[in-house]
Amino acid sequence: MFRRFLLLLSSILLTSINFSQSLNGTISGFIYDAETKEPLVGANVLVEGTRNGVSTSLDGRFVLKLNPGIHTVRFSFIGYERERQVFQITVSRKNFEVEVALEPVAILEEEVTVTGEKIKPTTVVQNIEAKEIQSMPTLHNDAMRTVKVLAGVASNNELSSGYNVRGGSFDENLIYINGFEIYRPFLLRHGVEENQTLLNQDLISGLKFYNGAFPVNYGDRMSSALDVSYAKNQDSQFSGTIRADVFNVGASIKTNGDNHKLGVGFRYAYPELFSTSLQTQGDYNPSFSDFQLSGEYFISKSTTLELLGIYANNKFALTPTDWVANYGGFFRGDIRELKIEYDGANSFEYKTALLGLRLNHSISKNFTLVVSVSDYYTVESEDRNTSGRIINNGQVDNDGDDGDFKKTRFEFADNSIELNSLRFRNELHYRINNHMFSFGFEYRSVGLDNQVNERLFETGEKTLLQVPIDKQFSRTDRLNNFSAFIQDEIALAEGLNANIGLRFLRYEYTNESLFSPRFNFTYIESPANIFTFSWGYYHQAPFINELRNPDLRKIKSQQSIHYVFGWERILKPDLKLTAEAYYKDLDNLIPYYFDELKMVYLNGNTREGYSYGLDLQLDGELVKGMRSIIGYSYLDSRERDKGTTQYQRRLTDQTHTINVFLQDKMPKHPNWQAHLRLLLGSGFLFYNRTTHRDLNTGNTLIDVDINRPEEYFMFFRVDLGVSAAFDVTDNSKLTAVAEILNIFNQLNYSSYDWIQVFEEYNSPMRIPRVLSRRFFNFRVEYRF
């Protein structure tokens, strides 16, 4: 009976498969240059609204498989006008044969100046569009924080925009706006000082994110590259946005004329109310303002000039009053309280300016020249002068006890950074047959003034004290460097494309000459299956954080070799599943630990290690017209001292992470929508503390033990936004957004304080420092 059932089931399946295959159709054909009649090798054939596409073979031919229905197919190639045709696959007519003649473009388009419109799977580069950035509930509605929902990305601090990629630190990520590199602040201690980032959400058209193995035209960091594009191709001649919420206000205007495109944005933030959700209480005075301009001027039909200007001013001042933390047996109900009573004040400030110019000139339809120059300037300062009386209050409900005084902590800092980076870059792009060659070189003149003046010491009797810190030095460095690259994007055969490149690096201040070969192969096995393999060398020269340790004088670049295998499966036209397995070989690592958010580098290039893992992501429309992302990542990242055999977990070894971004809308009222972001992960790591006796004072001191990593408690955070959009006129819209940030009021750990609570135990207890509590935000946006 069971055998008959299997036979029946098999016949049904085979019949259904054969029937469905009999309904499938194909479009085959030939794509050629309308003027020369030559075949276009590597031209793209794409079903609009899907990832179903192929590239033409060496003879300009293609075959595209389609399901029954009406499909709009787009034919495109670098430097040519696009063409669209509509096909209807039915039982009576399911096969089409076409010849497509593409006209060369006379005017310089954006796709000509870069590398062309190649079909790039999510396993090579991930994308977030402007509408998703604007709808995702994040602190400050910040574009950089939206990256945290993508595959391979992890974070354990919502106050900071920093993120970790596949076991790397937040110090290992490249960030660009319109091709000009920017930096996050360097002197952050808690994260809340950062406020807004430099990415203006109203000017962004989208972002591209490489979570590893990025091509040679990008720079030199060990983990990832974020490439943000400001809108230069808006359709309307005049548009704008006005927004206001509890955190900030902003306005932007975009114009589109006959010979120019321009976007201007202004933002001001004063998130004082958010301080009520923080653990440290006191008088907060944060403020942020910036002005940004992005433009494009068409000098002629073959020449354009691009401009990017940014000026940002961030100030943060805090007069703390007290800090209260709980410890003890949370599950047994034995909850105890520790308090720090503060005197003094802290302040943090940065000013950043960027001016970038890029000239694009089309020498011929196959030859493009790109010349750019930029100047990035930032100055940061950190002032801290506080004393804190540390008191153990014991049981939380012990109202009558004044507490047990433990010790007094004194902290002083007068730190500053001044960075000026002048960059000159020249690129050539040349297309011939099935090749797209890119050549480029870049020289940077970088000046860095680094001042460190900080002290920490504790006083107290019959208690363990922290190792005193006394760092005072001032240094000026010239971090000049030169790089050059050559890259070929090539169609090797039907469905097989490659990006092969070599990058040369010369760092004058470390006296290093390095080579960085990188490649990617993409194989389109069928419209539903795309396979990729990427490999490359990535070097990271010492920069500001490494150079803030005066003992690190002769350090060299850290190195990472990436191996990435990816598979993209199209489940249906608007939904796909991606899987990436990767391995990173790490060498010349500089060990570090975290003091809150501050990275403290130690020793020299004394360690080596590895990272490997798996990223899975479901990406597409679970609800029609609204993108959602569900991802899971597994990571194993370890390191060891060179010459030893014992590995230990790296501080960024977050073994399991789940990142979710869901969107929904009411069927009968689609203008009412909900947007949810969930971040869940096993804990990052910290270095435990050890004790030793100071022979000079006789005190027993608490110190960092970099050979004893332990894991924080899991990180869990859910943010929810509900929006309603209303048409004011035919060309304007008003949107109201209500957000609950940290909807479950989860108190995630940012770090530990180390205090000897009980005299009878001669060891410190770790007291958790927690992040923000639940917070309600309301935003109004008017777009016209």
XYZ file of C-alpha atoms in Angstrom, residues 222-691:
470
model
C 39.691 44.736 6.501
C 35.911 44.242 6.750
C 33.415 46.172 4.617
C 32.604 49.111 2.346
C 29.485 51.309 2.532
C 28.837 53.382 -0.594
C 26.121 56.023 -0.153
C 24.651 57.859 -3.145
C 23.014 61.254 -2.891
C 20.215 61.779 -5.418
C 21.355 63.293 -8.665
C 18.671 61.890 -10.929
C 15.404 63.077 -9.422
C 12.595 63.241 -11.945
C 10.770 66.371 -10.800
C 12.186 69.812 -11.458
C 11.628 70.903 -7.867
C 11.006 68.870 -4.721
C 11.684 69.083 -1.028
C 11.185 67.692 2.455
C 10.454 69.260 5.824
C 10.642 67.013 8.896
C 10.420 67.414 12.655
C 10.400 64.982 15.573
C 11.361 64.793 19.242
C 15.041 64.480 18.300
C 15.576 66.843 15.378
C 14.300 69.005 12.547
C 15.453 69.104 8.948
C 14.705 70.489 5.527
C 15.954 69.701 2.045
C 15.363 70.997 -1.474
C 16.184 69.355 -4.810
C 16.136 71.087 -8.186
C 16.547 69.654 -11.664
C 17.283 72.094 -14.486
C 18.345 71.801 -18.091
C 22.042 71.881 -17.241
C 22.191 71.098 -13.528
C 20.900 68.978 -10.660
C 21.150 70.209 -7.085
C 20.266 68.976 -3.617
C 20.584 71.045 -0.434
C 19.876 69.860 3.097
C 19.956 71.307 6.599
C 19.507 69.473 9.912
C 19.424 70.511 13.554
C 19.161 68.066 16.460
C 18.710 68.654 20.173
C 17.830 65.249 21.695
C 17.827 66.338 25.329
C 14.614 64.450 26.105
C 16.285 61.181 25.136
C 18.609 61.523 28.145
C 15.720 60.482 30.417
C 16.126 56.934 29.064
C 19.832 56.722 29.982
C 21.471 55.199 33.046
C 23.574 58.233 33.943
C 21.390 61.060 35.213
C 22.336 64.709 35.032
C 22.101 67.845 32.955
C 22.460 66.905 29.263
C 23.053 69.544 26.605
C 23.473 67.884 23.188
C 23.184 69.690 19.871
C 24.018 68.922 16.268
C 23.697 70.943 13.078
C 24.893 70.437 9.538
C 24.516 71.835 6.054
C 25.064 69.713 2.952
C 25.066 70.391 -0.751
C 25.223 67.882 -3.593
C 25.167 69.030 -7.196
C 25.920 68.160 -10.791
C 26.520 70.651 -13.593
C 26.465 69.645 -17.271
C 29.283 71.624 -18.878
C 28.652 69.997 -22.252
C 27.106 66.866 -23.670
C 30.223 64.927 -22.772
C 31.396 66.655 -19.580
C 29.881 67.056 -16.135
C 31.127 68.512 -12.875
C 29.969 67.094 -9.520
C 30.134 68.848 -6.169
C 29.698 67.619 -2.600
C 29.952 69.977 0.362
C 29.367 69.169 4.042
C 29.774 71.168 7.211
C 28.748 69.623 10.550
C 29.054 70.854 14.127
C 28.298 68.544 17.053
C 28.399 69.545 20.717
C 27.687 67.388 23.729
C 27.869 68.540 27.340
C 26.952 66.600 30.461
C 26.996 67.561 34.111
C 26.366 64.160 35.700
C 24.666 63.821 39.062
C 24.494 60.085 39.686
C 24.698 56.646 38.114
C 22.729 53.735 39.560
C 23.255 50.068 38.667
C 21.851 46.787 39.905
C 23.709 43.555 40.546
C 23.182 40.275 42.348
C 20.851 37.331 41.881
C 18.295 38.645 39.410
C 16.595 35.279 39.128
C 16.574 34.748 42.911
C 15.138 38.177 43.639
C 18.306 39.190 45.527
C 18.792 42.462 43.643
C 21.310 44.923 45.032
C 22.133 48.489 44.109
C 25.367 50.380 43.558
C 25.519 54.127 43.068
C 28.072 56.682 41.897
C 27.547 60.295 43.020
C 29.273 62.692 40.635
C 30.842 66.119 40.796
C 32.218 67.885 37.726
C 31.352 67.925 34.027
C 32.122 66.297 30.656
C 32.016 67.701 27.144
C 32.638 66.427 23.622
C 32.699 68.363 20.356
C 33.560 67.814 16.738
C 33.519 69.990 13.654
C 33.746 68.366 10.244
C 33.994 69.838 6.758
C 34.208 68.098 3.390
C 34.547 69.609 -0.053
C 34.693 67.273 -3.037
C 34.808 67.972 -6.784
C 34.646 65.399 -9.585
C 34.998 65.998 -13.319
C 33.558 63.354 -15.663
C 34.546 63.582 -19.310
C 33.485 61.177 -22.055
C 36.379 61.142 -24.516
C 34.456 58.732 -26.728
C 31.564 56.353 -26.329
C 34.010 53.740 -25.023
C 36.459 55.931 -23.107
C 35.699 57.947 -19.957
C 37.989 60.064 -17.776
C 37.159 60.840 -14.144
C 39.225 63.281 -12.070
C 38.346 64.134 -8.475
C 39.814 66.106 -5.614
C 38.540 66.377 -2.054
C 39.533 67.876 1.273
C 38.254 66.316 4.493
C 38.858 68.189 7.746
C 37.743 67.305 11.245
C 38.677 68.476 14.712
C 37.484 66.699 17.858
C 37.905 67.505 21.516
C 37.058 65.653 24.708
C 37.106 67.360 28.104
C 36.364 65.455 31.271
C 36.889 66.502 34.868
C 34.785 64.479 37.300
C 34.993 62.730 40.634
C 32.613 59.985 41.673
C 31.864 58.593 45.124
C 31.078 54.878 44.738
C 28.534 53.638 47.276
C 27.121 50.161 47.763
C 23.475 50.579 48.758
C 22.868 46.858 49.243
C 19.281 45.636 48.913
C 17.207 47.772 46.555
C 14.343 48.109 49.046
C 16.642 49.069 51.929
C 15.456 52.670 52.193
C 16.848 53.448 55.600
C 20.495 52.582 54.885
C 22.853 55.340 53.718
C 24.987 52.762 51.959
C 28.526 51.543 52.295
C 31.102 53.953 50.848
C 33.706 52.069 48.810
C 36.032 54.490 47.057
C 36.303 57.696 45.037
C 37.188 57.731 41.365
C 38.848 60.753 39.739
C 38.803 61.150 35.948
C 40.444 63.874 33.903
C 40.846 64.198 30.138
C 41.881 66.926 27.736
C 42.123 65.031 24.447
C 41.962 66.333 20.915
C 42.378 65.229 17.310
C 42.868 67.352 14.205
C 42.774 65.502 10.889
C 43.182 66.978 7.430
C 43.061 64.618 4.431
C 43.598 66.025 0.940
C 42.871 63.448 -1.764
C 43.559 63.523 -5.502
C 42.159 60.681 -7.644
C 42.247 59.962 -11.368
C 40.320 57.176 -13.147
C 40.015 55.900 -16.705
C 37.225 53.588 -17.894
C 37.571 51.870 -21.244
C 35.125 49.455 -22.842
C 36.180 47.104 -25.591
C 34.263 44.030 -26.723
C 33.356 42.053 -23.601
C 35.721 43.960 -21.293
C 35.188 47.011 -19.109
C 38.640 48.153 -17.990
C 39.134 50.601 -15.140
C 42.448 52.205 -14.193
C 42.998 54.567 -11.310
C 45.471 56.086 -8.930
C 45.070 58.132 -5.772
C 47.367 60.201 -3.605
C 46.463 61.361 -0.125
C 48.251 63.996 1.881
C 47.137 63.405 5.460
C 48.098 65.464 8.487
C 47.206 64.305 11.992
C 47.664 66.161 15.267
C 47.011 63.832 18.179
C 46.929 65.112 21.755
C 46.370 62.749 24.672
C 46.177 64.044 28.205
C 44.142 61.801 30.488
C 44.376 60.522 34.040
C 42.332 58.118 36.124
C 42.982 57.087 39.712
C 41.002 55.888 42.707
C 41.338 56.363 46.445
C 39.822 54.257 49.188
C 40.591 51.974 52.091
C 40.065 48.218 52.334
C 38.983 47.916 48.700
C 40.481 47.056 45.341
C 41.474 50.014 43.177
C 41.791 50.225 39.414
C 45.237 50.476 37.882
C 45.881 54.217 37.588
C 46.105 55.677 34.091
C 48.374 58.600 33.286
C 48.846 59.264 29.561
C 50.303 62.530 28.368
C 51.769 62.982 24.932
C 51.374 65.039 21.804
C 52.422 63.939 18.335
C 52.067 65.113 14.774
C 52.101 62.530 11.987
C 52.139 62.687 8.221
C 50.070 59.712 7.037
C 50.664 60.220 3.325
C 49.885 57.290 1.058
C 49.574 56.356 -2.598
C 47.411 53.705 -4.243
C 46.720 52.508 -7.776
C 44.419 49.899 -9.231
C 43.519 48.114 -12.440
C 40.228 46.267 -12.857
C 38.494 44.314 -15.602
C 34.784 43.527 -15.596
C 34.483 40.818 -18.197
C 31.817 38.548 -19.646
C 33.687 35.242 -19.903
C 30.843 33.188 -21.357
C 27.077 33.043 -21.363
C 25.993 33.546 -17.755
C 29.560 33.811 -16.454
C 30.925 37.235 -15.491
C 34.042 38.210 -13.589
C 35.518 41.234 -11.843
C 39.298 40.846 -11.606
C 41.544 43.528 -10.162
C 44.860 44.374 -8.548
C 45.513 47.186 -6.111
C 48.922 48.606 -5.145
C 49.441 50.429 -1.839
C 52.310 52.550 -0.644
C 52.231 53.816 2.945
C 55.080 56.236 3.555
C 54.688 56.405 7.320
C 54.932 52.625 7.807
C 57.404 52.157 4.937
C 55.216 49.481 3.313
C 54.584 48.589 -0.308
C 51.676 46.156 -0.544
C 49.692 44.404 -3.259
C 46.005 43.598 -2.957
C 44.646 41.234 -5.646
C 40.870 40.733 -5.630
C 38.364 38.962 -7.855
C 34.733 37.943 -8.087
C 33.128 35.342 -10.362
C 29.362 35.372 -10.913
C 27.679 32.410 -12.585
C 24.011 32.719 -13.574
C 23.122 29.040 -13.737
C 19.476 29.853 -14.433
C 17.152 32.812 -13.887
C 16.473 31.414 -10.414
C 20.008 30.479 -9.323
C 23.077 32.703 -9.169
C 26.386 31.524 -7.716
C 29.303 33.748 -6.741
C 32.831 33.271 -5.490
C 34.953 36.170 -4.237
C 38.493 36.360 -2.949
C 40.893 39.130 -2.037
C 43.669 40.582 0.099
C 42.784 43.527 2.357
C 45.293 45.638 4.305
C 44.544 48.167 7.028
C 47.272 50.646 7.856
C 47.535 52.131 11.384
C 45.274 55.128 11.770
C 44.069 57.405 14.544
C 43.071 54.877 17.216
C 46.243 52.803 16.815
C 48.425 55.924 16.899
C 46.925 57.130 20.192
C 49.119 54.632 22.014
C 52.584 56.251 22.316
C 54.192 52.827 22.766
C 53.120 51.718 19.267
C 55.803 53.267 17.093
C 56.805 50.573 14.622
C 53.524 48.900 13.825
C 52.584 47.693 10.343
C 49.341 47.145 8.468
C 46.949 44.456 9.616
C 45.865 41.964 6.945
C 42.805 39.928 6.056
C 42.317 37.451 3.184
C 38.655 36.888 2.251
C 37.142 33.741 0.742
C 33.389 34.053 0.076
C 31.035 31.624 -1.658
C 27.471 32.818 -2.299
C 24.217 31.452 -3.657
C 21.182 33.547 -4.543
C 17.892 31.731 -5.105
C 14.981 33.615 -6.653
C 11.912 32.168 -4.939
C 9.547 34.376 -6.899
C 9.926 37.650 -8.819
C 9.887 39.814 -5.673
C 11.417 37.437 -3.120
C 14.855 35.844 -2.874
C 16.927 33.762 -0.492
C 20.678 34.275 -0.213
C 23.334 32.198 1.501
C 27.007 33.114 1.955
C 29.747 30.995 3.492
C 33.007 32.818 4.196
C 36.454 32.413 5.692
C 38.826 35.252 6.662
C 42.516 34.596 7.306
C 43.790 37.305 9.683
C 47.416 38.288 10.224
C 49.495 41.044 11.837
C 46.636 41.780 14.237
C 47.076 44.419 16.924
C 45.335 43.323 20.159
C 42.940 45.780 21.766
C 40.274 46.077 24.398
C 37.265 48.371 24.836
C 36.987 51.073 27.481
C 33.270 51.697 26.973
C 33.321 52.453 23.196
C 36.917 53.618 23.107
C 39.296 51.142 21.472
C 42.583 50.838 23.350
C 45.266 49.186 21.212
C 48.072 47.240 22.909
C 51.471 45.797 22.002
C 52.224 45.578 18.257
C 51.360 43.262 15.341
C 51.603 40.300 17.706
C 48.535 38.226 16.838
C 47.003 36.166 14.053
C 43.560 34.638 13.701
C 40.599 33.692 11.569
C 36.877 34.210 11.152
C 34.431 31.932 9.393
C 30.676 31.794 9.248
C 27.414 31.559 7.365
C 24.944 34.333 6.480
C 21.364 33.525 5.451
C 18.902 36.187 4.344
C 15.340 36.263 3.039
C 14.844 39.516 1.159
C 11.793 40.757 -0.695
C 8.112 41.576 -0.592
C 6.259 39.554 2.018
C 3.617 42.250 1.579
C 3.082 43.576 -1.945
C 5.119 46.710 -2.604
C 6.944 46.672 0.763
C 10.385 45.190 1.254
C 11.220 43.048 4.285
C 14.488 41.439 5.383
C 14.962 38.421 7.660
C 18.520 37.289 8.323
C 20.481 34.846 10.432
C 24.272 34.726 10.837
C 26.656 32.272 12.442
C 30.202 33.392 13.287
C 33.331 31.845 14.785
C 36.221 34.305 15.163
C 39.424 33.561 17.065
C 42.974 34.816 17.478
C 46.231 33.820 19.152
C 49.662 35.219 19.875
C 52.072 34.423 17.068
C 54.217 31.434 17.826
C 51.650 29.847 20.129
C 49.074 27.133 19.492
C 46.164 28.163 21.726
C 43.395 30.224 20.095
C 40.971 32.395 22.049
C 37.725 34.041 20.961
C 37.949 37.566 19.569
C 36.009 40.356 21.282
C 33.678 40.682 18.273
C 32.863 36.943 18.127
C 29.071 37.225 18.277
C 28.202 33.603 17.500
C 24.527 33.941 16.541
C 22.644 36.985 15.260
C 19.138 37.503 13.892
C 18.339 40.721 12.030
C 14.760 41.466 10.976
C 13.097 44.348 9.156
C 9.373 43.812 8.524
C 6.843 46.092 6.853
C 3.080 45.787 6.569
C 0.088 47.887 5.591
C -3.659 47.822 5.966
C -5.234 46.205 2.881
C -8.083 48.697 2.617
C -6.023 51.685 3.740
C -2.483 51.171 2.371
C -1.424 54.609 3.543
C -1.453 53.193 7.101
C 1.728 51.186 7.546
C 3.824 49.476 10.236
C 7.608 49.097 10.247
C 9.475 46.852 12.683
C 13.197 46.303 13.262
C 14.498 43.479 15.458
C 18.123 42.854 16.440
C 18.923 39.721 18.434
C 22.328 38.247 19.091
C 24.408 36.257 21.496
C 26.756 38.517 23.420
C 29.955 40.130 22.311
C 32.999 39.481 24.478
C 34.971 41.426 27.049
C 38.284 40.829 28.751
C 37.984 39.770 32.347
C 39.887 41.497 35.119
C 42.744 40.259 37.216
C 44.413 41.647 40.343
